[in-house]
PDB file of C-alpha atoms in Angstrom:
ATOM      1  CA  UNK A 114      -0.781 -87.379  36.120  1.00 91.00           C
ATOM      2  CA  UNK A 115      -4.572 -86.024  37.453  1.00 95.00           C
ATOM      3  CA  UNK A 116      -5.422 -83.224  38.924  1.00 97.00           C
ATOM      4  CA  UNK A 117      -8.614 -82.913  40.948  1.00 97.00           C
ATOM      5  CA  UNK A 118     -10.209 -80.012  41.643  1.00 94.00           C
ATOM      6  CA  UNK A 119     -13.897 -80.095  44.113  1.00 91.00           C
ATOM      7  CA  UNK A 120     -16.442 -78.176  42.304  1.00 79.00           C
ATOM      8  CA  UNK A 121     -17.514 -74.652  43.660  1.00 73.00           C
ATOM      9  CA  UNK A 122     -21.347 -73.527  43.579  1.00 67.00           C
ATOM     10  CA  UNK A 123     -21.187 -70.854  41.183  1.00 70.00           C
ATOM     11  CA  UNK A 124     -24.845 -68.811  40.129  1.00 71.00           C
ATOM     12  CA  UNK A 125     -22.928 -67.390  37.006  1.00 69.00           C
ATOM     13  CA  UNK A 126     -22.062 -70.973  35.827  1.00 71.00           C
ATOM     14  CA  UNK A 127     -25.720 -71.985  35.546  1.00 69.00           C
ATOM     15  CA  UNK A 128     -26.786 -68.853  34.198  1.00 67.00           C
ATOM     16  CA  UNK A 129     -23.911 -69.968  30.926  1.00 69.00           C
ATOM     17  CA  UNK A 130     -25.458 -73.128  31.080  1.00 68.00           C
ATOM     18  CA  UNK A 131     -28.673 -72.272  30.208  1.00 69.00           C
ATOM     19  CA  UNK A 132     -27.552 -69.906  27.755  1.00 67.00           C
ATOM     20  CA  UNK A 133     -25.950 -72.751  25.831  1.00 67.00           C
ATOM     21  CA  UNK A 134     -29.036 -75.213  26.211  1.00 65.00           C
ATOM     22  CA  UNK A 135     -31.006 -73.349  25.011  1.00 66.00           C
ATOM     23  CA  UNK A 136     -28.772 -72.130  22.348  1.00 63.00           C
ATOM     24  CA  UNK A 137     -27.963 -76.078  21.310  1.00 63.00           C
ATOM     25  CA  UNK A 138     -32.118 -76.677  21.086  1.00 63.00           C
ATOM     26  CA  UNK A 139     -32.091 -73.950  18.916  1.00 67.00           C
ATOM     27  CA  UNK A 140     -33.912 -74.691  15.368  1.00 63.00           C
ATOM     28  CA  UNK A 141     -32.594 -71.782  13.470  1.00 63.00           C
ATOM     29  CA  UNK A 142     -29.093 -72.310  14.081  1.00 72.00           C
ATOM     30  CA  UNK A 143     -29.563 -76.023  14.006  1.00 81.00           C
ATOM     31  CA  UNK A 144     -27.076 -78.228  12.031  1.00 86.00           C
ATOM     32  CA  UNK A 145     -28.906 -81.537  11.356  1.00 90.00           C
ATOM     33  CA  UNK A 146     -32.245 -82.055  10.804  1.00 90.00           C
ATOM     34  CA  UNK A 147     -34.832 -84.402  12.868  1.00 88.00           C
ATOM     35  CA  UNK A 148     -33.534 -86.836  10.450  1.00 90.00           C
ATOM     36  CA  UNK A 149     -29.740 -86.652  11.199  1.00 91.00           C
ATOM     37  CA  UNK A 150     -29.346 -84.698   7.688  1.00 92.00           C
ATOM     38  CA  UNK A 151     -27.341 -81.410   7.183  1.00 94.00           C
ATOM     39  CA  UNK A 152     -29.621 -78.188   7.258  1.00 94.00           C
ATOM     40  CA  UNK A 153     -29.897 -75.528   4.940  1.00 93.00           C
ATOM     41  CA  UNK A 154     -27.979 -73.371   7.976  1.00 92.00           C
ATOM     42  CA  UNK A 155     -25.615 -75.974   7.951  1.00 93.00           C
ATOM     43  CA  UNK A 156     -24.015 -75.749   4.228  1.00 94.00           C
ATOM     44  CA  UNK A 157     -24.781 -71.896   4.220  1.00 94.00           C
ATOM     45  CA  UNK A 158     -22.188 -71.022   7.748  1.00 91.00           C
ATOM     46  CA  UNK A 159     -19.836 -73.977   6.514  1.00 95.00           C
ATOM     47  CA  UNK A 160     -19.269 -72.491   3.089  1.00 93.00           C
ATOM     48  CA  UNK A 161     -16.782 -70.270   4.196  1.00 93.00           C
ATOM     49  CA  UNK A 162     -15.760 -67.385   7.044  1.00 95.00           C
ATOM     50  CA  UNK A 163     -16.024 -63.729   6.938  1.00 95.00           C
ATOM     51  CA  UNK A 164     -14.367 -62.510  10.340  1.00 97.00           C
ATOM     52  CA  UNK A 165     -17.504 -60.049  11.571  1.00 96.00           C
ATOM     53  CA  UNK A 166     -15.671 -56.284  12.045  1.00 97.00           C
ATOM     54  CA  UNK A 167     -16.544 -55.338  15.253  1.00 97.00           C
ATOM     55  CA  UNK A 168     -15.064 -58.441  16.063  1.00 97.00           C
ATOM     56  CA  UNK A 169     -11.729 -57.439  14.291  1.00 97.00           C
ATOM     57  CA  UNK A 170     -12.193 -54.276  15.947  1.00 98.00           C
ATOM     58  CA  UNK A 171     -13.000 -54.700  19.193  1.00 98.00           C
ATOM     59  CA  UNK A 172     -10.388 -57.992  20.187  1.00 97.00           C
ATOM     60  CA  UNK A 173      -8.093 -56.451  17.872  1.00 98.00           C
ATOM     61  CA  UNK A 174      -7.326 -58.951  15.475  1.00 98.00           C
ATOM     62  CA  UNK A 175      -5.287 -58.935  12.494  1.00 98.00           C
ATOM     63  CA  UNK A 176      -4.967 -60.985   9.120  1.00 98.00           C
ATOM     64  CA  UNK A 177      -1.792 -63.213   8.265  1.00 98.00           C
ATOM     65  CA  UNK A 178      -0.994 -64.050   4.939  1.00 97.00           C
ATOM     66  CA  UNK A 179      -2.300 -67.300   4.773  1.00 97.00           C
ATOM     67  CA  UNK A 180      -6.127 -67.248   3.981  1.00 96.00           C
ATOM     68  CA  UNK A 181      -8.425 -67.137   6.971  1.00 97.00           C
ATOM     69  CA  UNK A 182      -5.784 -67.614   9.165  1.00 98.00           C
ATOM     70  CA  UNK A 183      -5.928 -64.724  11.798  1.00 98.00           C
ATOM     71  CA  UNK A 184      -3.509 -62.709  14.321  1.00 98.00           C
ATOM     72  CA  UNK A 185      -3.951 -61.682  17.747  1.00 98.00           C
ATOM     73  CA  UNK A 186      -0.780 -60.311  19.556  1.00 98.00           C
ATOM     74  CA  UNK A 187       0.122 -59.149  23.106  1.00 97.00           C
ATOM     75  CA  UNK A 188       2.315 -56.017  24.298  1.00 94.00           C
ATOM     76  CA  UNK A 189       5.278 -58.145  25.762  1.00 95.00           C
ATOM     77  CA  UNK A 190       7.437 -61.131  24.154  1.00 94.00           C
ATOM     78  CA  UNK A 191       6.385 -65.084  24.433  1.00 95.00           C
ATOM     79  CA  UNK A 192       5.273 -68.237  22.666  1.00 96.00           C
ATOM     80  CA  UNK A 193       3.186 -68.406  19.032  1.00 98.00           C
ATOM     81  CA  UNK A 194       0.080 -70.150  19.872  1.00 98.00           C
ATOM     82  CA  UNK A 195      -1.427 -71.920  16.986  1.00 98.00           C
ATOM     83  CA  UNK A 196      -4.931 -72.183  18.285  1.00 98.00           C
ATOM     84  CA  UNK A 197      -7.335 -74.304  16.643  1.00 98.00           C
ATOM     85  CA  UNK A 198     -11.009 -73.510  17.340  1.00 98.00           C
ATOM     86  CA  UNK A 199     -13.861 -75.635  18.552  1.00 97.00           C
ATOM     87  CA  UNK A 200     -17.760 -75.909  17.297  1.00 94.00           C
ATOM     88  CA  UNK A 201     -18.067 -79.511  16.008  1.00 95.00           C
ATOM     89  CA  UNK A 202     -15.875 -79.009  12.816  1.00 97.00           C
ATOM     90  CA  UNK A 203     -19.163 -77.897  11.582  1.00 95.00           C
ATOM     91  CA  UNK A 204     -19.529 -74.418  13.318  1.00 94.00           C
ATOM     92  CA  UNK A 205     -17.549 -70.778  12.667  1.00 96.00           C
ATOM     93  CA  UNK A 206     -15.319 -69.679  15.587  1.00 97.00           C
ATOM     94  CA  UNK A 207     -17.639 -67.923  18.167  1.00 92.00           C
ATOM     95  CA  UNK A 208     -16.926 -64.251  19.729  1.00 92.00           C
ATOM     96  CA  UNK A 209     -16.366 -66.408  23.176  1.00 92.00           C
ATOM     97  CA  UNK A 210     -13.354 -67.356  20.989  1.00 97.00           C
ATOM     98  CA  UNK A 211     -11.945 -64.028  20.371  1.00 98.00           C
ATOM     99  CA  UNK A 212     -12.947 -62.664  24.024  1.00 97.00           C
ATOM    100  CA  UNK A 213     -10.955 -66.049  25.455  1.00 97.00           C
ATOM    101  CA  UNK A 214      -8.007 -65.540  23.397  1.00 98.00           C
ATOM    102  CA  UNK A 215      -7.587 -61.526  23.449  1.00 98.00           C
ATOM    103  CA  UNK A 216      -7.777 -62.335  27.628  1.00 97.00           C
ATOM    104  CA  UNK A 217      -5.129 -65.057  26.767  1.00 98.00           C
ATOM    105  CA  UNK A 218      -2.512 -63.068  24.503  1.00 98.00           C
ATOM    106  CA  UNK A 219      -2.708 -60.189  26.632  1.00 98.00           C
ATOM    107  CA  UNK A 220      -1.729 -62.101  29.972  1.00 97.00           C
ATOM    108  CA  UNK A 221       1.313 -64.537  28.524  1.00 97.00           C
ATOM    109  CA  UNK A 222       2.632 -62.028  25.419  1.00 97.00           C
ATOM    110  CA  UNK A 223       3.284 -63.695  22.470  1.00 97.00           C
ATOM    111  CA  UNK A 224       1.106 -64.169  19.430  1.00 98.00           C
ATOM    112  CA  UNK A 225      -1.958 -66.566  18.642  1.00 98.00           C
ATOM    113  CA  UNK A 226      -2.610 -67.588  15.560  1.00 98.00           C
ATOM    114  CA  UNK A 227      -5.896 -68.724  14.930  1.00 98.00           C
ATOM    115  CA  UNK A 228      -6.425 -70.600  11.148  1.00 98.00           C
ATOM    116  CA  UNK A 229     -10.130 -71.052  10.513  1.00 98.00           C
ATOM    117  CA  UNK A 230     -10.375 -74.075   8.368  1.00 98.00           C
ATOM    118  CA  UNK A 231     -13.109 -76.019   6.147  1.00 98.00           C
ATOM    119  CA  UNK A 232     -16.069 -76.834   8.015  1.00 97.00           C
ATOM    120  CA  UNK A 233     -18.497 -79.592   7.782  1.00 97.00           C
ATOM    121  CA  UNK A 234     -20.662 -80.307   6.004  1.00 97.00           C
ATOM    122  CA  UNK A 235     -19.457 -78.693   3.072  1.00 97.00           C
ATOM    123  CA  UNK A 236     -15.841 -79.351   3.179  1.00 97.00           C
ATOM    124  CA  UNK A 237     -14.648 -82.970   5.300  1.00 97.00           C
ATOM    125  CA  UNK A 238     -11.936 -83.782   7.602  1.00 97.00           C
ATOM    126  CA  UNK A 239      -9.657 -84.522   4.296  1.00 97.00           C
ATOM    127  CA  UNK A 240      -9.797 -80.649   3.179  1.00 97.00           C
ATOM    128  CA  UNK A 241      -9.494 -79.411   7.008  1.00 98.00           C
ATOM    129  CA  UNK A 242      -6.302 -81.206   7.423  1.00 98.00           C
ATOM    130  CA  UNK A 243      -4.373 -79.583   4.349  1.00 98.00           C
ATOM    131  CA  UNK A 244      -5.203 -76.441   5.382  1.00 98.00           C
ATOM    132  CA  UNK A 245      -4.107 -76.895   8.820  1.00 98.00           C
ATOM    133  CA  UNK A 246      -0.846 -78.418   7.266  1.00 97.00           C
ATOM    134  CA  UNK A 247      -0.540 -74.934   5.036  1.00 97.00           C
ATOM    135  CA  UNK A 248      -1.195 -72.989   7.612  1.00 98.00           C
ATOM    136  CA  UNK A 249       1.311 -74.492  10.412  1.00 98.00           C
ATOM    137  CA  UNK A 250       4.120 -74.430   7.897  1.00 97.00           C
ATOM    138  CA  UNK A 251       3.916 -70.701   8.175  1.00 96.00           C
ATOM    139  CA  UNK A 252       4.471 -70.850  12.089  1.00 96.00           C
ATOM    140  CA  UNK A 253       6.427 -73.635  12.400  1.00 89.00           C
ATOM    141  CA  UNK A 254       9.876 -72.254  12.510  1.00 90.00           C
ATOM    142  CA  UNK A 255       8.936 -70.405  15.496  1.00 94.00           C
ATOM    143  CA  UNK A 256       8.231 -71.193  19.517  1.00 95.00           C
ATOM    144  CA  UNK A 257       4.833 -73.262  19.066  1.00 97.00           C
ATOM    145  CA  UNK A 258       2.579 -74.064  21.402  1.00 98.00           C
ATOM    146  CA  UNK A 259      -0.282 -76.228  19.869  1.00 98.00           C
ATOM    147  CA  UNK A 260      -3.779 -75.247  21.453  1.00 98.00           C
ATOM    148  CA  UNK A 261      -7.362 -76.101  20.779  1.00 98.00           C
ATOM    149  CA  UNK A 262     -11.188 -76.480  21.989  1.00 98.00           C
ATOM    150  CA  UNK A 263     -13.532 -79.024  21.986  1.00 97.00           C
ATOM    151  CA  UNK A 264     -13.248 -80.409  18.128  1.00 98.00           C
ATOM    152  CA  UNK A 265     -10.112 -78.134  18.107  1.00 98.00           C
ATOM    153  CA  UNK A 266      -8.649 -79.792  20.753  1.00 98.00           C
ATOM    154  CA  UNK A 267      -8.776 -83.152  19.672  1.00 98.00           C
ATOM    155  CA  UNK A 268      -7.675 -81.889  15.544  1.00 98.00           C
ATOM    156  CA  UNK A 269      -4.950 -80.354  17.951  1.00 98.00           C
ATOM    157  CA  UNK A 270      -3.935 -83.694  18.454  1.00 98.00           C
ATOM    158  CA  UNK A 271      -4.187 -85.667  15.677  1.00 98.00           C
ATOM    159  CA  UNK A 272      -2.324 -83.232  14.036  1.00 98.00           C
ATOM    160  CA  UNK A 273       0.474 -84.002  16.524  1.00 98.00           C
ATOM    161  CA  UNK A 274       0.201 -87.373  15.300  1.00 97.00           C
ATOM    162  CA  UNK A 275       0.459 -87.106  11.700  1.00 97.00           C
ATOM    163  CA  UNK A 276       3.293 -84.536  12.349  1.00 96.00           C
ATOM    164  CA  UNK A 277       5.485 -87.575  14.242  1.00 95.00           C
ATOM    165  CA  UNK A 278       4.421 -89.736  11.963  1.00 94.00           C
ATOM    166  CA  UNK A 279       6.423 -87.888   9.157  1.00 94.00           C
ATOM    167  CA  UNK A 280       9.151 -87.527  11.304  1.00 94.00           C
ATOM    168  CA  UNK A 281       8.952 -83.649  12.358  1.00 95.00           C
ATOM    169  CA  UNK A 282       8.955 -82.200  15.459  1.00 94.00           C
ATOM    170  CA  UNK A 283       6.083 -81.747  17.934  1.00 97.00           C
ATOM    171  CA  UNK A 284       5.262 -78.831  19.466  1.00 97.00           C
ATOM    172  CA  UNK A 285       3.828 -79.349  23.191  1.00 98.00           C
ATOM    173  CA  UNK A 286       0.203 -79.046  23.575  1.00 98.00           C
ATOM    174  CA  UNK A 287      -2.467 -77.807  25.405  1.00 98.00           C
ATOM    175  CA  UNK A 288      -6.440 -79.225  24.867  1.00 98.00           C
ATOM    176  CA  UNK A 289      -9.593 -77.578  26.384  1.00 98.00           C
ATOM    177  CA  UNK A 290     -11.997 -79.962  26.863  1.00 97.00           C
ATOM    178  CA  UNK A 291     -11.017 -81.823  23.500  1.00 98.00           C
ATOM    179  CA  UNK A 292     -13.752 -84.195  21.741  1.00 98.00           C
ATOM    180  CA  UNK A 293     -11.470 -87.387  20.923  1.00 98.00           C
ATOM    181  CA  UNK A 294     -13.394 -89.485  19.535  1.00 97.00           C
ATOM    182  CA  UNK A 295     -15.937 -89.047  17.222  1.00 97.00           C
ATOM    183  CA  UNK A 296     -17.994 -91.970  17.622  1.00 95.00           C
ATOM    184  CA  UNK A 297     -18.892 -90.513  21.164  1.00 92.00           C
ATOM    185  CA  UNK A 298     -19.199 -93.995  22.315  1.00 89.00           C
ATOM    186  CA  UNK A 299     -20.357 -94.721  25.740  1.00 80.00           C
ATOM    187  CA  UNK A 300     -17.685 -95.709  27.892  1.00 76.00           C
ATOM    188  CA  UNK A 301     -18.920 -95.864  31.046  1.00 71.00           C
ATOM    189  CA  UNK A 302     -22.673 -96.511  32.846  1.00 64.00           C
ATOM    190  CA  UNK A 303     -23.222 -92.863  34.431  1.00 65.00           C
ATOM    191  CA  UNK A 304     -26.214 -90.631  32.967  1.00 64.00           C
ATOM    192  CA  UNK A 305     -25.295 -87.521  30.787  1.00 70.00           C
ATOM    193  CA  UNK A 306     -26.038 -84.664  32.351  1.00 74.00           C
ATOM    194  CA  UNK A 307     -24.439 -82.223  29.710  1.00 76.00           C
ATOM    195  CA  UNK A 308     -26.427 -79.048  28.947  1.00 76.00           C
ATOM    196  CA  UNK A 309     -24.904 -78.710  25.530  1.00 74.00           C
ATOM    197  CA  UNK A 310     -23.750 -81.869  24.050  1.00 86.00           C
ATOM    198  CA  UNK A 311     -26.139 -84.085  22.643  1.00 85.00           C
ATOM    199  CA  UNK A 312     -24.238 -87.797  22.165  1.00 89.00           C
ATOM    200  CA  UNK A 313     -26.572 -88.615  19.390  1.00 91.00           C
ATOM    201  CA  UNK A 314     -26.025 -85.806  17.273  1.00 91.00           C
ATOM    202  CA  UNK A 315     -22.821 -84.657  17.822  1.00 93.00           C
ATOM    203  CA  UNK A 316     -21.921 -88.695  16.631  1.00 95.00           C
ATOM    204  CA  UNK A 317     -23.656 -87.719  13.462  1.00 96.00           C
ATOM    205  CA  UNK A 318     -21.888 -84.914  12.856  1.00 96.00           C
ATOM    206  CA  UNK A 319     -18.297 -86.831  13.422  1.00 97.00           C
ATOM    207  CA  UNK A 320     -19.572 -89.436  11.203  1.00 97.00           C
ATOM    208  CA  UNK A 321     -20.223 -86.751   8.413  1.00 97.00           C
ATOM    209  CA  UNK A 322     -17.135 -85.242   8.999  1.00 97.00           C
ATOM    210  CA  UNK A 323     -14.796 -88.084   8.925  1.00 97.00           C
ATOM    211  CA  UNK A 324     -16.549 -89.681   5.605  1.00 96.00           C
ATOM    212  CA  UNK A 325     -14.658 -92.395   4.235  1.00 96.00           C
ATOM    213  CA  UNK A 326     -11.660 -92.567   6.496  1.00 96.00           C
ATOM    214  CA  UNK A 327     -14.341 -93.540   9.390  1.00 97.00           C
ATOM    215  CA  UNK A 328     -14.422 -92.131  12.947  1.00 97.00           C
ATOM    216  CA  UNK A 329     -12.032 -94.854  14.341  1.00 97.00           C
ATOM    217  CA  UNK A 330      -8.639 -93.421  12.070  1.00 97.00           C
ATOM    218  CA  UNK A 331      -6.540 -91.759  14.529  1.00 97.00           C
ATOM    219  CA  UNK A 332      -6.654 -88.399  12.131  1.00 96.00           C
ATOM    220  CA  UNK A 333     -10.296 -88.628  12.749  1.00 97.00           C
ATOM    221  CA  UNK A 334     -10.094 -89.585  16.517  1.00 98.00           C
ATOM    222  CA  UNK A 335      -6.839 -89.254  18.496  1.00 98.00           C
ATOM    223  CA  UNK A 336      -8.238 -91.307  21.072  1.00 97.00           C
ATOM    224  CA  UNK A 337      -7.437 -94.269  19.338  1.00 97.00           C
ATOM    225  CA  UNK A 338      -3.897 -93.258  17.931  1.00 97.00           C
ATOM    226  CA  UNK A 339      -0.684 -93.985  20.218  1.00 96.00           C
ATOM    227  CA  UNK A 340       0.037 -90.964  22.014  1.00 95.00           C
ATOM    228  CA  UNK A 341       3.095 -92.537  23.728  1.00 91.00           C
ATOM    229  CA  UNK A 342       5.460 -90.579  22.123  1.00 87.00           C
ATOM    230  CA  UNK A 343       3.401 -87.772  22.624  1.00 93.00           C
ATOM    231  CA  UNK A 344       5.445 -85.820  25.801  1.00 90.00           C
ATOM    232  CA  UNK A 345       4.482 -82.772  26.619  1.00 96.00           C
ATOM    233  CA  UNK A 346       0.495 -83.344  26.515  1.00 98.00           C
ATOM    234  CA  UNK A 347      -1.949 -81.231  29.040  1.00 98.00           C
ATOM    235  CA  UNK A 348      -5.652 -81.351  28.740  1.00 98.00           C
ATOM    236  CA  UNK A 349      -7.985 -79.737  31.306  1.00 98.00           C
ATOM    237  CA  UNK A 350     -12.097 -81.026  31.274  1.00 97.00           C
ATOM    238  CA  UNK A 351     -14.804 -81.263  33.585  1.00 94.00           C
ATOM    239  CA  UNK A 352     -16.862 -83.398  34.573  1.00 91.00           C
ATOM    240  CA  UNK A 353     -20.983 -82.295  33.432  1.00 89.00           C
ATOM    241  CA  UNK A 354     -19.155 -83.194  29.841  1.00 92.00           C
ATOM    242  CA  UNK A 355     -20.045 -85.934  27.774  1.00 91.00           C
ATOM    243  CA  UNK A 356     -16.589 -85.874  26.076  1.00 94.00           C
ATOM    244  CA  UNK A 357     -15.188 -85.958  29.424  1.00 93.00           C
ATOM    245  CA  UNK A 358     -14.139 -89.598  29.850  1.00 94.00           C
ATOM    246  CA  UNK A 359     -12.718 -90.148  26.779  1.00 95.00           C
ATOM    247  CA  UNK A 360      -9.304 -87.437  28.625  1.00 97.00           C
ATOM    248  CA  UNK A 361      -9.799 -89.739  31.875  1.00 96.00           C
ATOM    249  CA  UNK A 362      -9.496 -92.646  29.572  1.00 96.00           C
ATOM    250  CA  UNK A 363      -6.181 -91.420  27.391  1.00 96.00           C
ATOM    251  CA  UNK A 364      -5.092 -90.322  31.002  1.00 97.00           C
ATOM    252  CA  UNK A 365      -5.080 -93.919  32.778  1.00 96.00           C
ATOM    253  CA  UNK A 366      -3.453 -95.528  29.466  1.00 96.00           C
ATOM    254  CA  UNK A 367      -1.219 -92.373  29.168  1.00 96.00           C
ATOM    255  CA  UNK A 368      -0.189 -91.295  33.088  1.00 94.00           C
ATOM    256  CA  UNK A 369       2.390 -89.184  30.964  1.00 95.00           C
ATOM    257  CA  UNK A 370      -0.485 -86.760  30.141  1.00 97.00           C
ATOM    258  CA  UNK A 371      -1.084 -83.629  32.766  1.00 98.00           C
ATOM    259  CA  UNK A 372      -4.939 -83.941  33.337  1.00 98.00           C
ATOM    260  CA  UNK A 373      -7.052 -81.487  35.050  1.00 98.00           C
ATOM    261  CA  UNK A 374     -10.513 -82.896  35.727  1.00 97.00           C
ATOM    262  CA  UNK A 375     -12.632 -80.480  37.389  1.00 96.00           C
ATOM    263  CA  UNK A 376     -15.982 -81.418  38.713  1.00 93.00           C
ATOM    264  CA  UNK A 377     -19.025 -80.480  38.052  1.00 88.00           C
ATOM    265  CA  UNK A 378     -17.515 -78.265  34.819  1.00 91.00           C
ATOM    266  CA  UNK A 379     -19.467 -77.772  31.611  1.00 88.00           C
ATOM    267  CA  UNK A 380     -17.783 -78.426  28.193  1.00 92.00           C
ATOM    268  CA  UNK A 381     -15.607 -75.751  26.928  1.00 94.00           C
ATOM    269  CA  UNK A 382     -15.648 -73.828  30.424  1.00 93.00           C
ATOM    270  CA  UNK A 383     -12.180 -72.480  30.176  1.00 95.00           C
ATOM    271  CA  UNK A 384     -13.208 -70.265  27.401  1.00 93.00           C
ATOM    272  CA  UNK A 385     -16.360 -68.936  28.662  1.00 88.00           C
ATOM    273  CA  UNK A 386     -15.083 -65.377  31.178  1.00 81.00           C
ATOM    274  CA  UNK A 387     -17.718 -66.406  34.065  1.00 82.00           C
ATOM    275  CA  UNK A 388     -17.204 -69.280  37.365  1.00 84.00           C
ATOM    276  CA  UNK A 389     -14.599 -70.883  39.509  1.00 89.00           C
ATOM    277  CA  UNK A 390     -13.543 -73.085  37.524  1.00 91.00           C
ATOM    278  CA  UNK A 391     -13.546 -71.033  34.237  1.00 92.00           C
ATOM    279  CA  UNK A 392     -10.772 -68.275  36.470  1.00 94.00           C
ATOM    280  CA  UNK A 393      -9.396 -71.190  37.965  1.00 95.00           C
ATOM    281  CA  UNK A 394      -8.580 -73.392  34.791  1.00 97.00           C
ATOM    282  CA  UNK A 395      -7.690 -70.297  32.969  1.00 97.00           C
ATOM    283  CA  UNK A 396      -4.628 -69.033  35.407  1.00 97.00           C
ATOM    284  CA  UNK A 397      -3.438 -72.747  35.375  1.00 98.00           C
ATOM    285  CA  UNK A 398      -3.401 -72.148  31.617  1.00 98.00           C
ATOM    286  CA  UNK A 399      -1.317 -69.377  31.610  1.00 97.00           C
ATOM    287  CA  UNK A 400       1.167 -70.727  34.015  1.00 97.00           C
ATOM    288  CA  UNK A 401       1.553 -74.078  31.857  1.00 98.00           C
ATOM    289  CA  UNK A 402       1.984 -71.669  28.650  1.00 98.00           C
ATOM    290  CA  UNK A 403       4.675 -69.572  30.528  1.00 95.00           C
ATOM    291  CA  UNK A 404       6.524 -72.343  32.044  1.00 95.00           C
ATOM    292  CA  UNK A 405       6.719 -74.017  28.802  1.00 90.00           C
TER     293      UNK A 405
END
């Protein structure tokens, strides 16, 4: 089932958009090289995660037993969130993170759990997964919601898969803009016009990540698992996204999954605090979590 939503003119939304073009073109903080090779910056970020303190400090958040696996909770009672962060599976959770899910928590109650697992290229998508499996064991026994970003979004739900596949119960989920498959093959004949998202590279990157079990294993891409027993499923994209049609796709073969396409939305806009669609996308959010 779609959802369409017109796109509003909003000067804040291109001012974000530059900010992240220029942000993706930046050498420094690049993760490949002009030769498709990990950088330096690359190894160093994805060796491991120290949670910044004015971070902690300022969105309030809280450590969990479980190793790099953090807390954020609201004032009043709801859901457990298990919210798996975007950036690639190569990049640390941003503070756009922690801002987007401090807003969350304290609007639907509840708690969010955030896990911060292995990143690429040091650690591969064989290390993520166990730690996402340790982690969710610790939550499991309690109301779930299963939430994610970008890369996040789609581990978000090929974790779903490999927890039907051994037979236990899925929570329902909730993808922002999720990157499905990792090939980012073309499906379609319309130009990119994503400020961020570079096909090319972010391919390269999957590739990395994925090593031997290939970008074409449903753990690796959900896009080509079988969702069908997949029921409660809502993803919410735009349309100025090159991971975009891969949700319209799943969508038409799925029309069990609740789709919100809005046009003319950047990648990731629900967790950036600025546009129409960002306020928009982000109330719908909360009413899907609370009617859950």
């Amino acid at each position: 089932m779609r959802t369409v939503y017109k796109h509003s003119f909003d000067p804040s939304e291109k001012i974000v958009e530059a900010f992240l073009s220029k942000m993706s073109k930046n050498k420094d903080t690049a993760d490949l090289d002009d030769d498709g090779n990990p950088t330096p910056y690359a190894y160093k970020q994805s060796s491991g995660y120290t949670l910044p303190p004015e971070v902690r400090k300022k969105y309030k958040v809280k450590d969990t037993p479980i190793s790099d696996m953090y807390l954020l909770e609201g004032k009043k009672p709801g859901r457990s969130i298990f919210y798996i962060h975007g950036g690639g599976y190569w990049d640390q959770p941003l503070p756009f993170h922690f801002l987007f899910l401090r807003k969350l928590v304290d609007r639907v109650g509840g708690r969010i759990y955030l896990p911060v697992y292995p990143k690429s290229p040091t650690y591969g998508i064989k290390d993520a997964h166990a730690y996402i499996n340790e982690a969710y064991e610790a939550v499991k026994g309690e109301e779930v919601v299963l939430m994610g970003d970008s890369a996040g979004g789609g581990f978000a739900l090929s974790f779903a898969l490999s927890l039907r596949q051994r037979g236990e119960e899925v929570p329902p989920l909730i993808l922002l803009s999720p990157w499905l498959d990792l090939s980012c093959e073309k499906k379609d004949d319309e130009k990119d016009t994503d400020p961020w998202l570079d096909r090319k590279g972010l391919a390269r990157m999957g590739e990395i990540f994925a090593g031997d079990i290939g970008v074409h294993s449903p753990l690796a891409s959900p896009y080509f698992g079988d969702i069908s027993g997949i029921e409660k499923l809502t993803i919410f994209t735009g349309g100025n996204d090159i991971l975009c049609q891969d949700s319209l796709l799943l969508e038409e073969k799925y029309p069990h999954v609740e789709l919100h396409y809005f046009e003319g939305a950047f990648h990731d806009f629900t967790i950036f605090p600025v546009g129409v669609a960002a306020s928009k996308s982000f109330r719908l959010v909360c009413e899907k979590i609370n009617s859950i």
